[in-house]
Amino acid sequence: MAANSKHVVDFGHIKSTMSDPYKKPVQLIDENGKIVNKELFDRFSDDDLVNLMEKMVWERALHEQTMNFSRQGRLGFYAPTYGEEASEMGIAHAMKKQDYLFPAYRDLPQLIQHGATVKEGYLWSKGHYQCYDYVRRGVRAWIPQIIIGAQYVQMAGAALGIKKNGEKDTVAYAFTGDGGTSQGDFYEGINFASSFQAPAVFFVQNNGWAISVPRKTQTAAETLAQKGVASGVPGVQVDGMDILATYLVAKDARDFAVAGNGPVLVETLTYRFGAHSSAGDDPSRYRTKEEEKPWFDKDPLIRLRKVLTDKKLWDQDKEDKLVAQYKDEFKQAMKDAEAAPKQKVSDFLKHTFEVPTPDVAADIEKFQAKESK
Amino acid sequence: MAKLTYIKAITDGLDQVLQEDPKTLIFGEDVGKNGGVFRTTQGLQDKFGTDRVFDTPLAESGILGLSIGLALTGWRPIPEIQFMGFTMEAVDSIGGQMSRNRFRMSGDVSMPITIRTPFGGGTHTAELHGDSLENMFVGIPGLRVVTPANPYDAKGMVISAVENNDPVLFMENLKLYRSMKDEVPEGHYTVPLDKAKVAREGSDITIVAYSAEVNEALKVADKLEKENISVEVIDLRSLSPIDTATIFASIDKTHKVVIAQEAQKMAGVGAQVASAIAENDIMSLDAPIGRVAAPDSIFPFAMAENDWLPNADDIEAKVREILNY
């Protein structure tokens, strides 16, 4: 990709002056599909644009098919990603294989882009130990964190580990949402990484809602990006419905961190189109159609689809075929997930400690006897 | 062999593991240049450098979260939490995260983290410095909780803890830091993490204790010996898991038991020992199980500490009560 001649965001300047650019969200294409920054837009080749569109279509299809499985009762906990495709895929596109990823529960799409499989995502949702096979395969990604904030402090440790191991061109990423920025661990993670000047990029995907609690209740701070400032970490906002802007900012953030400049905080402005989770959350209880409408108009697929269609790089037929192909793959992944072997409690017990304690050993025997019946 | 204090024995053990394994790291609040507020890590930064022994920002959850990330990238962290009361800030990292990772990864990921933390009453510290919080932690599967009662065990157990591939909460007793000396071998030796020790052999009654209460129990044993009462003292050393085999062997011989702890009585270690005896070896006893523990109240204001903490007199009274049952 040609997009490396000049940086979009001058993180060094923000860091040294703690000035205000973090308040001006970076944008390349607006919600009507109008190119608002031609110079930056021209950095993308046609292939790049198509590739990014395909990734968003993939994530949207994954969401739709996964919701279907969820309604059929074939999954456990699932956090919908509908609306956040530009934010998630823009960031994922900037990651390199050697980077460490510390996701939260809404980040399965990035996790899969980084090397996990859809089948593993489904096993995670259903609750099966093989969901973490990607770690065994050497994919540098940790678990989709449930305790929000924990991924931030752990990622600071991995970033310090990268630095101590002397690994070049490697960075650690952590994800959270707007609600996550209220956790003490959010600040501790950023501050530790900053104190050690470790190669860390922290993402806040601000989708407006933490279940039913709106962004404005989380903090009176004007932006979430500015939360980095207090710990000496440059923060920036990006239009998280614009995949081109998100990608460029994520790439700049990575470049800045791997160059030894310390961590970066990126806030993507996006929206949770759907419910918090597939388990009975009903957004109509706490937000209005009037609030949702302008965000649906900002749908990240609409604007890039328009740009690509205008450039004759995309048409509905191509998209329909892709969606059908992806959904077939997800159906197969679900079949594979459903064929996972029955789990044994005795195996879980074996992995409580490296060497089972006498009490655990007695329980292993007890369960093995039950399991052999 | 040199005679070392409990605290110097721990420093010696840390020095040993830092020498032997280049992946070991010591970090926490004030552990670097200052050598820890009690000087447990004294001299280690000078000897091993700031890459291996370093100060962190003041945040316990950050310190233990950092430990997890470092362990995932191949390091063997030895974080210090300055006082056990401060572990309250880091309960998720311990119970929600590091202790679950081996299970999550079906045995393919280890968390070789040794959390050192001082605790224990009797030194008139500020609030939340002296609390015995082991009862909170022993219920966490995947976490070892250990505490040595003398300098020899302190060095051997801290080496074992660091070499262990599971997270270990290593509790260091504040009152013991400089109040006792032992012959401590130079160089490398280990003391098992999951074996209780018969601290004194006896035949009439067993006292099960750990940490500072072991010494209180030994005082009682000395005193009662003059009355021809033979007291066996068992030092648990490991609070999770608990070495019940050593306890059962003792009560099969003495048929009487008193369990002494400095922590509050509710649930926890003493209750678990009593439950294990009741479940597996009750017929060996010819008297009720005796318990000595702090009352189920908040750890007291410092000036009243000695009135609240269980001591040798309390243990002696309970031992006599059980003997005369």
XYZ file of N, CA, C and O in Angstrom, chain B residues 51-168:
472
model
N 16.857 -3.361 34.465
C 15.989 -4.145 33.570
C 15.362 -5.321 34.316
O 14.269 -5.774 33.970
N 16.049 -5.821 35.330
C 15.573 -7.011 36.043
C 14.853 -6.663 37.334
O 13.992 -7.423 37.792
N 15.236 -5.571 37.949
C 14.656 -5.173 39.246
C 14.259 -3.706 39.125
O 15.118 -2.841 39.006
N 12.943 -3.445 39.093
C 12.541 -2.073 38.795
C 11.270 -1.650 39.521
O 10.430 -2.466 39.885
N 11.198 -0.340 39.710
C 10.008 0.262 40.315
C 8.911 0.418 39.270
O 9.189 0.598 38.087
N 7.680 0.402 39.744
C 6.526 0.606 38.865
C 5.723 1.794 39.375
O 5.922 2.232 40.515
N 4.809 2.298 38.557
C 3.845 3.254 39.104
C 3.059 2.621 40.266
O 3.001 1.391 40.386
N 2.474 3.484 41.078
C 1.801 3.022 42.294
C 0.376 2.573 41.963
O -0.558 3.374 42.002
N 0.240 1.329 41.581
C -1.090 0.810 41.239
C -1.022 -0.715 41.243
O -0.379 -1.314 40.387
N -1.697 -1.322 42.216
C -1.548 -2.768 42.398
C -2.169 -3.575 41.266
O -1.627 -4.603 40.848
N -3.318 -3.128 40.758
C -3.919 -3.876 39.656
C -3.011 -3.793 38.430
O -2.834 -4.776 37.703
N -2.419 -2.628 38.234
C -1.458 -2.479 37.145
C -0.270 -3.408 37.312
O 0.190 -4.034 36.350
N 0.235 -3.524 38.530
C 1.409 -4.367 38.781
C 1.102 -5.832 38.451
O 1.879 -6.511 37.783
N -0.059 -6.301 38.878
C -0.347 -7.717 38.627
C -0.835 -7.951 37.202
O -0.596 -9.011 36.619
N -1.500 -6.947 36.600
C -1.838 -7.055 35.177
C -0.570 -7.118 34.342
O -0.437 -7.923 33.422
N 0.384 -6.268 34.710
C 1.693 -6.261 34.042
C 2.336 -7.646 34.129
O 2.910 -8.143 33.152
N 2.217 -8.265 35.287
C 2.803 -9.598 35.498
C 2.235 -10.605 34.507
O 2.969 -11.450 33.969
N 0.929 -10.509 34.259
C 0.283 -11.458 33.349
C 0.800 -11.259 31.925
O 1.178 -12.217 31.237
N 0.853 -10.003 31.492
C 1.363 -9.720 30.143
C 2.822 -10.127 29.985
O 3.220 -10.640 28.937
N 3.607 -9.911 31.034
C 5.013 -10.323 30.978
C 5.129 -11.841 30.930
O 5.940 -12.395 30.183
N 4.309 -12.525 31.703
C 4.340 -13.996 31.684
C 3.959 -14.511 30.293
O 4.544 -15.484 29.792
N 2.994 -13.842 29.656
C 2.569 -14.279 28.318
C 3.655 -14.055 27.276
O 3.632 -14.682 26.213
N 4.579 -13.145 27.556
C 5.656 -12.903 26.599
C 6.976 -13.534 27.057
O 8.051 -13.111 26.649
N 6.870 -14.529 27.930
C 8.035 -15.367 28.230
C 8.816 -15.030 29.481
O 9.867 -15.613 29.719
N 8.316 -14.125 30.300
C 9.053 -13.735 31.503
C 8.521 -14.454 32.742
O 7.435 -15.044 32.715
N 9.308 -14.415 33.816
C 8.940 -15.073 35.077
C 8.877 -13.997 36.162
O 9.869 -13.709 36.832
N 7.699 -13.369 36.294
C 7.588 -12.193 37.165
C 7.527 -12.537 38.657
O 6.902 -13.529 39.060
N 8.181 -11.678 39.446
C 8.117 -11.767 40.914
C 7.670 -10.395 41.421
O 8.465 -9.609 41.931
N 6.379 -10.072 41.244
C 5.906 -8.764 41.691
C 5.789 -8.718 43.206
O 5.562 -9.739 43.849
N 5.971 -7.532 43.754
C 5.705 -7.337 45.182
C 4.472 -6.462 45.338
O 4.351 -5.429 44.677
N 3.553 -6.886 46.176
C 2.466 -6.006 46.607
C 2.854 -5.564 48.016
O 3.008 -6.393 48.918
N 3.031 -4.275 48.180
C 3.739 -3.733 49.351
C 3.170 -4.186 50.696
O 3.929 -4.422 51.630
N 1.848 -4.294 50.772
C 1.200 -4.871 51.957
C 0.012 -5.688 51.478
O -0.647 -5.319 50.504
N -0.282 -6.757 52.197
C -1.324 -7.655 51.713
C -2.678 -6.956 51.598
O -3.482 -7.299 50.726
N -2.929 -5.969 52.460
C -4.184 -5.232 52.359
C -4.365 -4.597 50.988
O -5.484 -4.414 50.517
N -3.251 -4.304 50.331
C -3.317 -3.647 49.025
C -3.677 -4.629 47.898
O -3.953 -4.206 46.779
N -3.648 -5.923 48.201
C -4.068 -6.890 47.171
C -5.544 -6.706 46.836
O -5.991 -7.144 45.777
N -6.286 -6.040 47.741
C -7.708 -5.771 47.467
C -7.868 -5.060 46.128
O -8.879 -5.197 45.456
N -6.876 -4.244 45.772
C -6.916 -3.488 44.522
C -6.670 -4.376 43.304
O -6.825 -3.928 42.172
N -6.224 -5.584 43.532
C -5.755 -6.408 42.411
C -6.418 -7.778 42.389
O -5.896 -8.717 41.807
N -7.583 -7.874 43.010
C -8.222 -9.188 43.126
C -8.564 -9.777 41.759
O -8.439 -10.973 41.541
N -8.963 -8.943 40.797
C -9.276 -9.511 39.482
C -8.051 -10.138 38.832
O -8.129 -11.242 38.286
N -6.928 -9.425 38.912
C -5.716 -9.987 38.290
C -5.378 -11.353 38.886
O -4.899 -12.239 38.179
N -5.627 -11.508 40.189
C -5.292 -12.780 40.839
C -6.390 -13.816 40.575
O -6.144 -14.869 39.988
N -7.603 -13.494 41.007
C -8.671 -14.500 40.967
C -9.385 -14.587 39.632
O -9.899 -15.645 39.264
N -9.434 -13.466 38.900
C -10.159 -13.465 37.631
C -9.277 -13.777 36.447
O -9.787 -14.087 35.367
N -7.975 -13.676 36.625
C -7.109 -13.768 35.451
C -5.987 -14.810 35.606
O -6.064 -15.885 35.060
N -4.929 -14.477 36.363
C -3.739 -15.343 36.296
C -4.016 -16.775 36.751
O -3.479 -17.710 36.184
N -4.877 -16.938 37.751
C -5.109 -18.286 38.269
C -5.963 -19.125 37.315
O -6.079 -20.335 37.482
N -6.581 -18.479 36.318
C -7.463 -19.209 35.400
C -6.792 -19.540 34.070
O -7.360 -20.281 33.257
N -5.620 -18.970 33.811
C -5.069 -19.061 32.463
C -4.619 -20.459 32.069
O -4.742 -20.852 30.911
N -4.090 -21.226 33.009
C -3.706 -22.610 32.663
C -4.956 -23.394 32.246
O -4.956 -24.111 31.246
N -6.017 -23.231 33.033
C -7.292 -23.896 32.701
C -7.816 -23.427 31.345
O -8.197 -24.230 30.495
N -7.806 -22.095 31.141
C -8.331 -21.571 29.881
C -7.611 -22.192 28.690
O -8.226 -22.451 27.646
N -6.305 -22.390 28.823
C -5.493 -22.855 27.699
C -5.198 -24.354 27.785
O -4.260 -24.839 27.160
N -6.007 -25.075 28.557
C -5.870 -26.532 28.669
C -4.434 -26.957 28.959
O -3.932 -27.935 28.416
N -3.771 -26.187 29.796
C -2.439 -26.582 30.228
C -1.313 -26.074 29.346
O -0.140 -26.279 29.656
N -1.639 -25.403 28.242
C -0.586 -24.993 27.310
C 0.004 -23.611 27.598
O 0.920 -23.180 26.903
N -0.535 -22.916 28.574
C 0.047 -21.635 28.981
C 0.266 -21.681 30.492
O -0.605 -22.119 31.237
N 1.463 -21.278 30.910
C 1.773 -21.223 32.341
C 1.798 -19.781 32.811
O 2.085 -18.876 32.036
N 1.513 -19.596 34.067
C 1.594 -18.267 34.687
C 2.573 -18.361 35.865
O 2.155 -18.456 37.027
N 3.878 -18.399 35.561
C 4.863 -18.566 36.646
C 5.101 -17.261 37.383
O 6.147 -16.646 37.272
N 4.088 -16.847 38.139
C 4.124 -15.547 38.827
C 4.163 -15.786 40.335
O 3.333 -16.524 40.867
N 5.122 -15.187 41.006
C 5.177 -15.252 42.473
C 4.871 -13.871 43.019
O 5.649 -12.936 42.817
N 3.705 -13.755 43.663
C 3.328 -12.473 44.264
C 3.806 -12.489 45.709
O 3.283 -13.237 46.535
N 4.813 -11.683 46.004
C 5.281 -11.571 47.394
C 4.492 -10.470 48.085
O 4.317 -9.387 47.524
N 4.073 -10.755 49.300
C 3.354 -9.690 50.013
C 3.462 -9.864 51.524
O 3.255 -10.960 52.033
N 3.840 -8.795 52.244
C 3.917 -8.875 53.705
C 2.541 -8.720 54.350
O 1.678 -8.018 53.822
N 2.360 -9.376 55.474
C 1.075 -9.341 56.179
C 1.355 -9.640 57.652
O 2.479 -9.964 58.028
N 0.321 -9.596 58.445
C 0.408 -10.091 59.815
C 0.410 -8.989 60.855
O 0.988 -7.914 60.654
N -0.261 -9.257 61.964
C -0.434 -8.251 63.006
C 0.716 -8.226 63.998
O 1.623 -9.053 63.964
N 0.642 -7.225 64.897
C 1.600 -7.153 65.988
C 2.680 -6.121 65.791
O 3.529 -5.943 66.665
N 2.672 -5.441 64.646
C 3.712 -4.414 64.461
C 3.122 -3.007 64.432
O 3.804 -2.060 64.069
N 1.848 -2.903 64.764
C 1.205 -1.592 64.920
C 1.329 -0.717 63.681
O 1.765 0.426 63.737
N 0.958 -1.281 62.597
C 1.008 -0.566 61.323
C -0.285 0.234 61.126
O -1.220 0.139 61.930
N -0.331 0.974 60.012
C -1.566 1.661 59.641
C -2.602 0.639 59.180
O -2.278 -0.534 58.969
N -3.830 1.098 59.008
C -4.893 0.178 58.603
C -4.552 -0.511 57.279
O -3.857 0.054 56.424
N -5.027 -1.743 57.143
C -4.850 -2.530 55.915
C -3.384 -2.829 55.594
O -3.019 -3.046 54.453
N -2.544 -2.820 56.587
C -1.154 -3.261 56.419
C -0.949 -4.637 57.045
O -0.189 -5.442 56.550
N -1.629 -4.892 58.157
C -1.361 -6.109 58.912
C -2.398 -7.207 58.728
O -2.227 -8.322 59.227
N -3.452 -6.918 57.992
C -4.540 -7.899 57.853
C -4.049 -9.227 57.277
O -3.225 -9.251 56.363
N -4.616 -10.294 57.807
C -4.377 -11.628 57.252
C -5.519 -11.926 56.286
O -6.612 -12.260 56.708
N -5.250 -11.799 55.011
C -6.334 -11.937 54.024
C -6.336 -13.287 53.319
O -7.015 -13.463 52.303
N -5.578 -14.251 53.853
C -5.488 -15.541 53.168
C -6.847 -16.211 52.981
O -7.061 -16.931 52.000
N -7.780 -15.939 53.915
C -9.088 -16.587 53.782
C -9.798 -16.185 52.491
O -10.616 -16.921 51.962
N -9.485 -14.969 52.003
C -10.063 -14.522 50.737
C -9.489 -15.289 49.547
O -10.140 -15.449 48.527
N -8.235 -15.678 49.668
C -7.525 -16.199 48.502
C -7.490 -17.722 48.393
O -7.315 -18.257 47.299
N -7.642 -18.414 49.537
C -7.512 -19.881 49.471
C -8.661 -20.532 48.701
O -8.560 -21.681 48.295
N -9.729 -19.775 48.478
C -10.846 -20.340 47.714
C -10.696 -20.172 46.215
O -11.636 -20.472 45.481
N -9.550 -19.702 45.753
C -9.353 -19.485 44.318
C -8.640 -20.686 43.708
O -7.455 -20.911 43.976
N -9.348 -21.462 42.869
C -8.673 -22.599 42.227
C -7.555 -22.104 41.310
O -7.682 -21.062 40.674
N -6.469 -22.847 41.272
C -5.359 -22.491 40.378
C -4.340 -21.571 41.009
O -3.341 -21.233 40.391
N -4.600 -21.151 42.238
C -3.662 -20.275 42.951
C -3.109 -21.016 44.162
O -3.874 -21.592 44.934
N -1.782 -21.010 44.302
C -1.179 -21.547 45.525
C -1.003 -20.409 46.518
O -0.612 -19.308 46.134
N -1.299 -20.693 47.774
C -1.111 -19.702 48.833
C -0.201 -20.331 49.877
O -0.539 -21.380 50.435
N 0.961 -19.722 50.077
C 1.934 -20.305 51.002
C 2.464 -19.237 51.940
O 2.460 -18.048 51.618
N 2.944 -19.690 53.111
C 3.555 -18.738 54.036
C 4.545 -19.455 54.956
O 4.178 -20.391 55.660
N 5.807 -19.055 54.901
C 6.809 -19.695 55.755
C 6.758 -19.130 57.176
O 6.351 -17.984 57.377
N 7.202 -19.938 58.127
C 7.173 -19.503 59.530
C 8.575 -19.315 60.100
O 8.727 -18.978 61.264
N 9.609 -19.568 59.289
C 10.981 -19.419 59.790
C 11.933 -19.128 58.627
O 11.566 -19.331 57.467
N 13.124 -18.645 58.916
C 14.049 -18.242 57.852
C 14.432 -19.383 56.898
O 14.516 -19.161 55.682
N 14.650 -20.568 57.412
C 15.054 -21.679 56.537
C 13.965 -21.927 55.488
O 14.237 -22.010 54.281
N 12.735 -22.048 55.948
C 11.626 -22.274 55.010
C 11.435 -21.072 54.092
O 11.079 -21.221 52.919
N 11.653 -19.867 54.632
C 11.418 -18.663 53.831
C 12.270 -18.682 52.570
O 11.775 -18.440 51.465
N 13.547 -19.003 52.707
C 14.411 -19.031 51.523
C 14.049 -20.201 50.606
O 13.875 -20.031 49.398
N 13.921 -21.362 51.183
C 13.629 -22.545 50.359
C 12.284 -22.455 49.664
O 12.122 -22.905 48.523
N 11.332 -21.842 50.334
C 9.985 -21.737 49.727
C 9.916 -20.634 48.693
O 9.178 -20.759 47.712
N 10.664 -19.544 48.889
C 10.582 -18.491 47.863
C 11.245 -18.990 46.580
O 10.767 -18.693 45.466
N 12.289 -19.791 46.707
C 12.913 -20.377 45.503
C 11.924 -21.338 44.831
O 11.726 -21.291 43.612
N 11.285 -22.184 45.621
C 10.282 -23.116 45.053
C 9.144 -22.357 44.377
O 8.662 -22.762 43.315
N 8.708 -21.254 45.008
C 7.584 -20.492 44.454
C 7.950 -19.932 43.082
O 7.177 -20.029 42.131
N 9.138 -19.361 42.984
C 9.552 -18.763 41.711
C 9.728 -19.856 40.656
O 9.374 -19.668 39.486
N 10.237 -21.001 41.059
C 10.452 -22.072 40.084
C 9.150 -22.760 39.673
O 9.087 -23.430 38.647
N 8.111 -22.586 40.473
C 6.822 -23.201 40.154
C 6.182 -22.498 38.961
O 6.303 -21.287 38.809
N 5.509 -23.267 38.122
C 4.914 -22.693 36.912
C 3.478 -22.221 37.087
O 2.812 -21.893 36.109
N 2.996 -22.222 38.315
C 1.665 -21.694 38.596
C 1.793 -20.448 39.477
O 2.809 -20.262 40.146
N 0.754 -19.607 39.473
C 0.822 -18.426 40.343
C 0.849 -18.816 41.817
O 0.123 -19.720 42.239
N 1.727 -18.146 42.554
C 1.865 -18.420 43.988
C 1.732 -17.101 44.739
O 2.409 -16.120 44.413
